[in-house]
Tab-separated table of C-alpha atoms in Angstrom:
chain	number	residue	atom	x	y	z
A	163	MET	CA	-0.052	0.069	0.027
A	164	ILE	CA	1.493	3.383	-0.938
A	165	ASP	CA	1.314	6.154	1.771
A	166	ASP	CA	-0.515	9.151	0.871
A	167	PRO	CA	1.395	12.150	2.033
A	168	GLN	CA	-1.731	13.682	3.149
A	169	ASP	CA	-1.880	10.940	5.903
A	170	TYR	CA	1.102	12.429	7.566
A	171	GLN	CA	0.083	16.040	7.595
A	172	GLU	CA	-1.476	15.861	10.996
A	173	LEU	CA	1.614	14.225	12.506
A	174	GLU	CA	3.697	16.942	10.840
A	175	LYS	CA	1.662	19.789	12.202
A	176	GLU	CA	1.769	18.102	15.634
A	177	LEU	CA	5.651	17.754	15.687
A	178	ARG	CA	6.182	21.397	14.169
A	179	SER	CA	4.027	22.665	17.256
A	180	LEU	CA	6.374	21.221	19.863
A	181	ARG	CA	8.649	23.846	21.436
A	182	LEU	CA	12.281	23.184	20.749
A	183	ARG	CA	14.503	23.300	23.937
A	184	ALA	CA	16.508	26.625	23.821
A	185	PRO	CA	20.265	26.797	24.133
A	186	SER	CA	21.488	27.360	27.684
A	187	ALA	CA	22.223	30.751	29.106
A	188	ALA	CA	25.966	29.625	29.515
A	189	LEU	CA	26.146	29.148	25.628
A	190	HIS	CA	24.623	32.476	24.989
A	191	ALA	CA	27.177	34.117	27.291
A	192	ARG	CA	30.066	32.256	25.746
A	193	ILE	CA	29.068	33.358	22.333
A	194	GLY	CA	28.784	37.057	23.476
A	195	GLU	CA	32.360	36.790	25.144
A	196	ALA	CA	33.832	35.412	21.902
A	197	LEU	CA	32.285	37.845	19.578
A	198	ALA	CA	33.143	40.938	21.881
A	199	ALA	CA	36.664	39.679	22.051
A	200	SER	CA	36.908	39.311	18.303
A	201	GLN	CA	35.300	42.878	17.734
A	202	ALA	CA	37.921	44.346	20.131
A	203	LEU	CA	40.686	42.861	18.059
A	204	ALA	CA	39.223	43.969	14.746
A	205	ASP	CA	38.954	47.487	16.339
A	206	PHE	CA	42.460	47.500	17.379
A	207	ARG	CA	43.694	46.353	14.074
A	208	ALA	CA	41.807	49.105	12.576
A	209	LEU	CA	43.525	51.571	14.686
A	210	ASP	CA	46.766	49.998	14.137
A	211	GLN	CA	46.445	50.044	10.312
A	212	ALA	CA	45.104	53.670	10.329
A	213	ALA	CA	48.369	54.460	12.355
A	214	LEU	CA	50.847	52.555	10.294
A	215	ARG	CA	49.329	53.996	6.962
A	216	THR	CA	50.228	57.366	8.082
A	217	ALA	CA	53.547	56.609	9.828
A	218	PRO	CA	56.734	57.946	7.986
A	219	VAL	CA	58.910	55.353	6.407
A	220	SER	CA	61.527	54.152	8.699
A	221	THR	CA	65.285	54.148	7.517
A	222	SER	CA	66.051	51.273	9.844
A	223	ALA	CA	64.851	47.701	9.281
A	224	GLU	CA	64.763	47.078	13.076
A	225	PRO	CA	61.638	48.929	13.908
A	226	ASN	CA	59.718	47.037	11.240
A	227	ARG	CA	60.589	43.641	12.290
A	228	TRP	CA	59.569	44.528	15.984
A	229	LEU	CA	56.380	46.373	14.880
A	230	HIS	CA	55.229	43.310	12.814
A	231	TRP	CA	56.074	40.969	15.859
A	232	GLY	CA	55.013	43.282	18.864
A	233	LEU	CA	51.685	44.532	17.448
A	234	PRO	CA	49.738	41.043	17.084
A	235	VAL	CA	51.274	40.178	20.473
A	236	ALA	CA	49.877	43.558	21.753
A	237	ALA	CA	46.517	42.838	20.261
A	238	ALA	CA	46.648	39.371	21.853
A	239	LEU	CA	46.989	40.958	25.192
A	240	VAL	CA	44.022	43.162	24.620
A	241	VAL	CA	41.873	40.113	23.656
A	242	GLY	CA	43.218	38.158	26.478
A	243	THR	CA	41.934	40.750	28.962
A	244	LEU	CA	38.592	41.252	27.347
A	245	ALA	CA	37.904	37.564	26.677
A	246	PHE	CA	39.120	36.088	29.971
A	247	ARG	CA	38.614	38.965	32.268
A	248	GLY	CA	41.840	38.343	34.068
A	249	PRO	CA	43.904	40.891	35.560
A	250	PRO	CA	44.554	43.832	33.446
A	251	PRO	CA	48.071	44.334	31.787
A	252	PRO	CA	50.457	46.616	33.756
A	253	PRO	CA	49.756	50.343	32.906
A	254	PRO	CA	52.115	52.025	30.635
A	255	ALA	CA	54.956	53.985	32.257
A	256	ASN	CA	54.199	57.931	31.945
A	257	PRO	CA	51.756	57.390	29.363
A	258	LEU	CA	51.011	61.179	29.175
A	259	SER	CA	54.534	62.600	29.313
A	260	LEU	CA	57.581	62.101	27.330
A	261	PRO	CA	59.989	59.473	28.760
A	262	ALA	CA	62.912	61.330	30.366
A	263	SER	CA	65.430	58.664	29.193
A	264	ALA	CA	65.839	55.200	27.834
A	265	PRO	CA	64.896	52.519	30.367
A	266	ALA	CA	67.930	51.209	32.218
A	267	GLY	CA	69.354	47.905	30.788
A	268	ALA	CA	68.078	48.628	27.286
A	269	ALA	CA	70.044	46.374	24.888
A	270	GLN	CA	68.458	47.899	21.906
A	271	ASN	CA	66.347	50.972	21.493
A	272	VAL	CA	65.388	52.058	17.924
A	273	PRO	CA	63.623	55.363	17.726
A	274	LEU	CA	62.170	56.401	14.579
A	275	SER	CA	63.194	59.915	13.125
A	276	SER	CA	61.565	62.855	14.399
A	277	SER	CA	62.477	65.290	11.526
A	278	THR	CA	60.962	68.430	10.567
A	279	ALA	CA	59.148	66.578	7.713
A	280	ASP	CA	57.553	64.305	10.340
A	281	ARG	CA	56.277	67.275	12.397
A	282	GLU	CA	54.859	68.706	9.209
A	283	LEU	CA	53.174	65.493	8.517
A	284	ASP	CA	51.676	65.383	11.822
A	285	LEU	CA	50.229	68.747	11.693
A	286	SER	CA	48.808	68.096	8.335
A	287	LEU	CA	47.230	65.001	9.434
A	288	ALA	CA	45.707	66.654	12.464
A	289	THR	CA	44.274	69.287	10.125
A	290	ARG	CA	42.889	66.949	7.642
A	291	HIS	CA	41.398	64.510	10.384
A	292	PRO	CA	40.410	66.607	13.224
A	293	GLY	CA	39.270	64.695	16.058
A	294	VAL	CA	40.692	61.368	14.738
A	295	ASP	CA	43.364	59.997	17.218
A	296	LEU	CA	46.341	58.576	15.432
A	297	TYR	CA	48.763	56.597	17.144
A	298	LYS	CA	52.145	56.380	15.511
A	299	PRO	CA	54.774	53.743	16.421
A	300	VAL	CA	57.783	55.557	17.741
A	301	ALA	CA	59.983	52.939	19.474
A	302	ALA	CA	60.715	49.385	19.861
A	303	GLU	CA	63.029	47.952	22.231
A	304	ASN	CA	64.268	44.441	23.428
A	305	VAL	CA	65.623	44.264	27.036
A	306	SER	CA	67.570	41.382	28.207
A	307	PHE	CA	67.362	40.293	31.759
A	308	GLY	CA	70.370	37.725	31.390
A	309	ASP	CA	70.153	34.028	31.271
A	310	ASP	CA	70.032	31.256	33.709
A	311	GLU	CA	71.517	27.768	33.165
A	312	GLU	CA	68.530	25.623	34.049
A	313	LYS	CA	69.963	22.072	33.802
A	314	VAL	CA	72.162	19.515	31.932
A	315	ILE	CA	70.239	17.085	29.630
A	316	THR	CA	70.911	14.368	27.394
A	317	LEU	CA	69.898	14.757	23.710
A	318	PRO	CA	68.242	11.828	21.776
A	319	ASP	CA	71.495	11.070	19.991
A	320	GLY	CA	73.360	10.765	23.275
A	321	THR	CA	74.959	14.240	23.464
A	322	THR	CA	75.004	16.043	26.578
A	323	ALA	CA	73.649	19.642	26.538
A	324	ARG	CA	72.917	22.703	28.784
A	325	GLU	CA	69.486	24.082	28.789
A	326	LEU	CA	69.686	27.810	28.901
A	327	ARG	CA	66.603	30.120	29.886
A	328	GLN	CA	67.082	33.704	28.631
A	329	ARG	CA	64.556	36.349	29.608
A	330	TYR	CA	63.592	39.327	27.655
A	331	LEU	CA	61.170	42.358	27.848
A	332	ASP	CA	59.830	43.401	24.540
A	333	LYS	CA	58.509	46.913	24.465
A	334	VAL	CA	56.550	48.783	21.558
A	335	THR	CA	55.744	52.382	22.113
A	336	TRP	CA	53.188	54.527	20.311
A	337	ARG	CA	52.441	58.248	20.435
A	338	ASN	CA	49.542	60.249	19.443
A	339	PRO	CA	51.033	63.652	17.993
A	340	GLN	CA	47.553	65.256	18.377
A	341	THR	CA	47.216	64.672	22.242
A	342	ASN	CA	50.878	63.753	23.121
A	343	ALA	CA	49.445	60.635	24.707
A	344	TRP	CA	51.647	57.369	24.836
A	345	LEU	CA	50.918	53.866	24.715
A	346	THR	CA	53.415	51.247	25.766
A	347	TRP	CA	53.030	47.709	25.431
A	348	SER	CA	55.551	45.503	27.264
A	349	VAL	CA	55.581	41.731	26.609
A	350	PRO	CA	57.708	39.520	28.667
A	351	ARG	CA	59.271	36.552	26.881
A	352	ASP	CA	61.400	33.510	27.746
A	353	GLU	CA	63.692	31.787	25.263
A	354	VAL	CA	65.034	28.190	26.030
A	355	ARG	CA	68.091	27.445	24.248
A	356	VAL	CA	69.817	24.002	24.186
A	357	VAL	CA	73.622	24.197	23.784
A	358	PRO	CA	75.581	21.057	23.301
A	359	ILE	CA	78.517	20.578	25.566
A	360	ARG	CA	81.601	19.840	23.682
A	361	ALA	CA	84.309	17.966	25.441
A	362	TYR	CA	87.873	18.967	24.162
B	37	MET	CA	7.593	31.824	12.198
B	38	ASP	CA	10.465	34.010	11.026
B	39	SER	CA	12.125	32.566	7.986
B	40	PRO	CA	15.545	30.676	8.489
B	41	THR	CA	16.581	32.302	5.318
B	42	SER	CA	16.159	35.937	6.642
B	43	THR	CA	19.783	37.498	6.477
B	44	PRO	CA	21.091	38.616	10.051
B	45	HIS	CA	22.642	41.926	8.735
B	46	HIS	CA	20.210	44.196	10.503
B	47	GLU	CA	19.744	42.271	13.895
B	48	THR	CA	22.082	41.865	16.557
B	49	TRP	CA	23.781	38.525	17.034
B	50	SER	CA	21.766	37.901	20.390
B	51	ASP	CA	18.432	38.383	18.547
B	52	TRP	CA	19.192	36.079	15.735
B	53	PHE	CA	20.451	33.530	17.808
B	54	HIS	CA	17.598	33.638	20.266
B	55	ARG	CA	15.257	33.240	17.127
B	56	HIS	CA	16.955	30.421	15.420
B	57	GLY	CA	19.371	28.917	18.166
B	58	PRO	CA	16.876	26.084	19.134
B	59	ARG	CA	16.768	24.936	15.404
B	60	LEU	CA	20.464	24.711	15.318
B	61	LEU	CA	20.762	22.907	18.661
B	62	VAL	CA	18.221	20.371	17.832
B	63	CYS	CA	19.989	19.643	14.401
B	64	ALA	CA	23.339	19.451	16.287
B	65	ARG	CA	21.870	16.895	18.787
B	66	GLN	CA	21.524	14.490	15.794
B	67	TRP	CA	25.250	14.506	15.243
B	68	THR	CA	26.544	14.622	18.838
B	69	ARG	CA	26.414	12.430	21.798
B	70	SER	CA	25.263	14.914	24.498
B	71	VAL	CA	23.662	18.329	24.834
B	72	ALA	CA	27.092	19.626	25.922
B	73	ASP	CA	28.884	18.495	22.796
B	74	ALA	CA	25.873	19.821	20.706
B	75	GLU	CA	26.140	23.316	22.466
B	76	ASP	CA	29.902	23.214	21.659
B	77	VAL	CA	29.684	22.484	17.919
B	78	VAL	CA	26.785	25.202	17.808
B	79	GLN	CA	29.092	27.595	19.434
B	80	GLU	CA	32.013	27.074	17.071
B	81	ALA	CA	29.824	27.158	13.988
B	82	PHE	CA	27.963	30.280	14.966
B	83	ILE	CA	30.983	32.282	16.094
B	84	ARG	CA	32.650	31.227	12.832
B	85	PHE	CA	29.391	32.164	10.795
B	86	TRP	CA	29.009	35.577	12.575
B	87	ARG	CA	32.525	36.802	12.330
B	88	ARG	CA	33.152	35.803	8.686
B	89	GLN	CA	30.445	34.147	6.830
B	90	ARG	CA	27.342	36.116	7.087
B	91	SER	CA	28.795	38.798	4.679
B	92	LEU	CA	29.373	36.520	2.012
B	93	GLY	CA	25.876	35.858	0.989
B	94	GLY	CA	24.276	32.504	1.125
B	95	GLU	CA	21.584	31.176	2.983
B	96	PRO	CA	22.168	31.482	6.716
B	97	MET	CA	20.701	28.141	8.031
B	98	GLY	CA	22.351	26.092	5.275
B	99	LEU	CA	25.780	27.585	5.999
B	100	LEU	CA	25.398	26.951	9.764
B	101	LEU	CA	24.045	23.356	9.528
B	102	THR	CA	26.981	22.436	7.160
B	103	SER	CA	29.351	24.019	9.637
B	104	ILE	CA	27.625	22.258	12.466
B	105	ARG	CA	27.826	19.021	11.085
B	106	ARG	CA	31.551	19.542	9.895
B	107	SER	CA	32.511	20.635	13.661
B	108	ALA	CA	30.522	17.432	14.930
B	109	VAL	CA	32.600	15.314	12.498
B	110	ASP	CA	35.940	16.889	13.875
B	111	LEU	CA	34.783	16.471	17.416
B	112	ALA	CA	33.973	12.824	16.914
B	113	ARG	CA	37.380	12.430	15.336
B	114	ARG	CA	39.103	14.206	18.209
B	115	GLU	CA	37.584	11.886	20.585
B	116	GLY	CA	38.352	8.742	18.695
B	117	ARG	CA	34.975	7.921	17.244
B	118	ARG	CA	35.030	6.973	13.529
B	119	THR	CA	31.722	8.247	12.361
B	120	LEU	CA	28.576	10.363	13.311
B	121	ARG	CA	26.637	7.124	13.242
B	122	GLU	CA	28.630	5.961	16.374
B	123	GLN	CA	27.950	9.333	17.962
B	124	ALA	CA	24.271	8.996	17.421
B	125	VAL	CA	24.320	5.591	19.085
B	126	GLU	CA	26.059	6.870	21.929
B	127	ALA	CA	23.608	9.734	22.326
B	128	ASP	CA	20.709	7.229	22.271
B	129	ARG	CA	22.309	5.511	25.375
B	130	HIS	CA	23.421	8.577	26.990
B	131	ASP	CA	19.954	10.494	27.546
B	132	ASP	CA	20.745	13.750	28.928
B	133	GLY	CA	17.680	15.743	28.245
B	134	GLY	CA	14.821	16.092	25.827
B	135	LEU	CA	14.623	17.907	22.508
B	136	PHE	CA	11.509	19.840	23.566
B	137	GLU	CA	10.445	22.032	26.463
B	138	ALA	CA	8.243	20.457	28.710
B	139	THR	CA	4.456	21.712	28.575
B	140	SER	CA	2.222	22.286	31.482
B	141	THR	CA	-0.614	20.212	29.519
B	142	GLY	CA	-0.313	17.136	27.346
B	143	ASP	CA	3.229	16.511	28.423
B	144	ASP	CA	2.728	12.892	28.218
B	145	ARG	CA	2.209	13.222	24.504
B	146	ARG	CA	5.326	15.300	24.217
B	147	GLN	CA	7.399	12.602	26.208
B	148	ALA	CA	5.869	9.729	24.008
B	149	ILE	CA	7.121	11.620	20.890
B	150	GLU	CA	10.593	12.126	22.428
B	151	ALA	CA	10.919	8.454	23.178
B	152	ALA	CA	9.570	7.376	19.678
B	153	LEU	CA	11.973	9.758	18.064
B	154	ARG	CA	14.826	8.006	19.931
B	155	ARG	CA	13.764	4.743	18.831
B	156	LEU	CA	14.056	5.717	15.213
B	157	PRO	CA	17.174	4.608	13.147
B	158	ALA	CA	19.739	7.574	13.322
B	159	GLU	CA	19.595	8.181	9.548
B	160	GLN	CA	15.937	8.663	9.417
B	161	ARG	CA	15.688	10.758	12.695
B	162	GLU	CA	18.257	13.028	11.123
B	163	VAL	CA	16.299	13.644	8.056
B	164	LEU	CA	13.123	13.945	10.060
B	165	VAL	CA	14.716	16.790	12.222
B	166	LEU	CA	16.153	18.670	9.321
B	167	LYS	CA	12.876	18.513	7.497
B	168	ILE	CA	10.515	19.474	10.235
B	169	TRP	CA	12.574	21.729	12.633
B	170	GLY	CA	15.455	22.668	10.245
B	171	GLU	CA	12.858	23.614	7.526
B	172	ARG	CA	15.162	22.157	4.931
B	173	THR	CA	14.060	20.872	1.437
B	174	PHE	CA	14.941	17.475	0.452
B	175	ASP	CA	17.438	19.005	-2.081
B	176	GLN	CA	19.010	20.893	0.715
B	177	ILE	CA	18.902	17.800	3.002
B	178	GLY	CA	20.520	15.688	0.337
B	179	GLU	CA	23.249	18.160	-0.108
B	180	ALA	CA	24.081	18.506	3.500
B	181	LEU	CA	24.004	14.572	4.054
B	182	ALA	CA	25.623	13.676	0.723
B	183	ILE	CA	22.692	11.641	-0.343
B	184	SER	CA	20.160	11.860	-3.011
B	185	PRO	CA	16.958	13.891	-2.602
B	186	ASN	CA	15.066	10.786	-3.273
B	187	THR	CA	16.821	9.033	-0.540
B	188	ALA	CA	16.198	11.768	1.662
B	189	ALA	CA	12.524	11.733	0.839
B	190	SER	CA	12.355	8.203	1.530
B	191	ARG	CA	14.098	8.150	4.671
B	192	TYR	CA	11.738	11.031	5.787
B	193	ARG	CA	8.624	9.012	4.927
B	194	TYR	CA	9.808	5.876	6.580
B	195	ALA	CA	10.368	8.014	9.709
B	196	LEU	CA	6.896	9.417	9.666
B	197	LYS	CA	5.466	6.052	9.165
B	198	ALA	CA	7.463	4.583	12.128
B	199	LEU	CA	6.703	7.483	14.268
B	200	ARG	CA	2.944	7.281	13.638
B	201	GLY	CA	3.146	3.599	14.281
B	202	GLU	CA	4.928	3.922	17.568
B	203	LEU	CA	2.541	6.780	18.813
B	204	SER	CA	-0.603	4.801	17.718
B	205	SER	CA	0.598	1.953	19.795
B	206	VAL	CA	1.003	4.295	22.781
B	207	GLU	CA	-2.521	5.594	22.315
B	208	CYS	CA	-4.038	2.174	21.884
B	209	PRO	CA	-2.364	-0.192	24.162
């Protein structure tokens, strides 16, 4: 006997009338947090792109390397703070005033140029975009805090080696020429290096 | 009922999810072994959709259901289960909550429907769920499950027939 589709219309209607179980409030909250974090990251990137587009071309390769490295990490700090609501990152040192001198122990401080042409560019930008804050990267530095020998290990090929932990603090600084506000992101970093021990 | 094909460009994500989330969840339950896993894959798929896919065009529910099924396959693989079929079998054994909200009246009938749905073969139940609550056409179901529309229609009819048989025997013991 061939089933008549009409026979099932009542059953289909009854099934559709059932009220589906709603997703939990916890799921709703998790989605909200994830979307808020990604929106914050998108906003940060937009700000960063605007700043980099208007930044003067650097004559040194070093700052570009640190900027490409430091900015995503800095953004990750923002995202981490918003998404997980953990303790905020340490506040930037002297954010609203010029730093008196380079931090003690600085191994490499690479300022961008601050020529007359740059100052004229800043004024021109401020005139063309009144009210728009433009943070420009002005310095990137990498401070070494020394290294500790952790332990002696044996590599898979039988060689004896030393495990060295080197500690760094990477800092990227932006300045808003319109407001003279400063933003500094500091990111601690450890590198573990394995150095074979050679017996002579 | 709002169309599942309405584009979410002018709504907040919360409003859109509030309206369509239950449909996404009931479909995800067909491919996962628990409510918690179903919510995880819905979360992953919805975030991906809202961040990147909704501006691409395409029908939102179709995109989401494909994404949910894919996430469920990935989850099964990560947890060492070979197929979605195995997930569905585990879900049948691991009853952690109904598909529907309890009602103040006629709840016996709701429970009977839930029980009858659980006894359906997994491949029939997933087609039924996608058709009735996912509001998919047989063409769309066929595309989502990599089966022909005729196979989808056939499984759907068998599911309805089996369901009616089960519910009839409950009514007239």
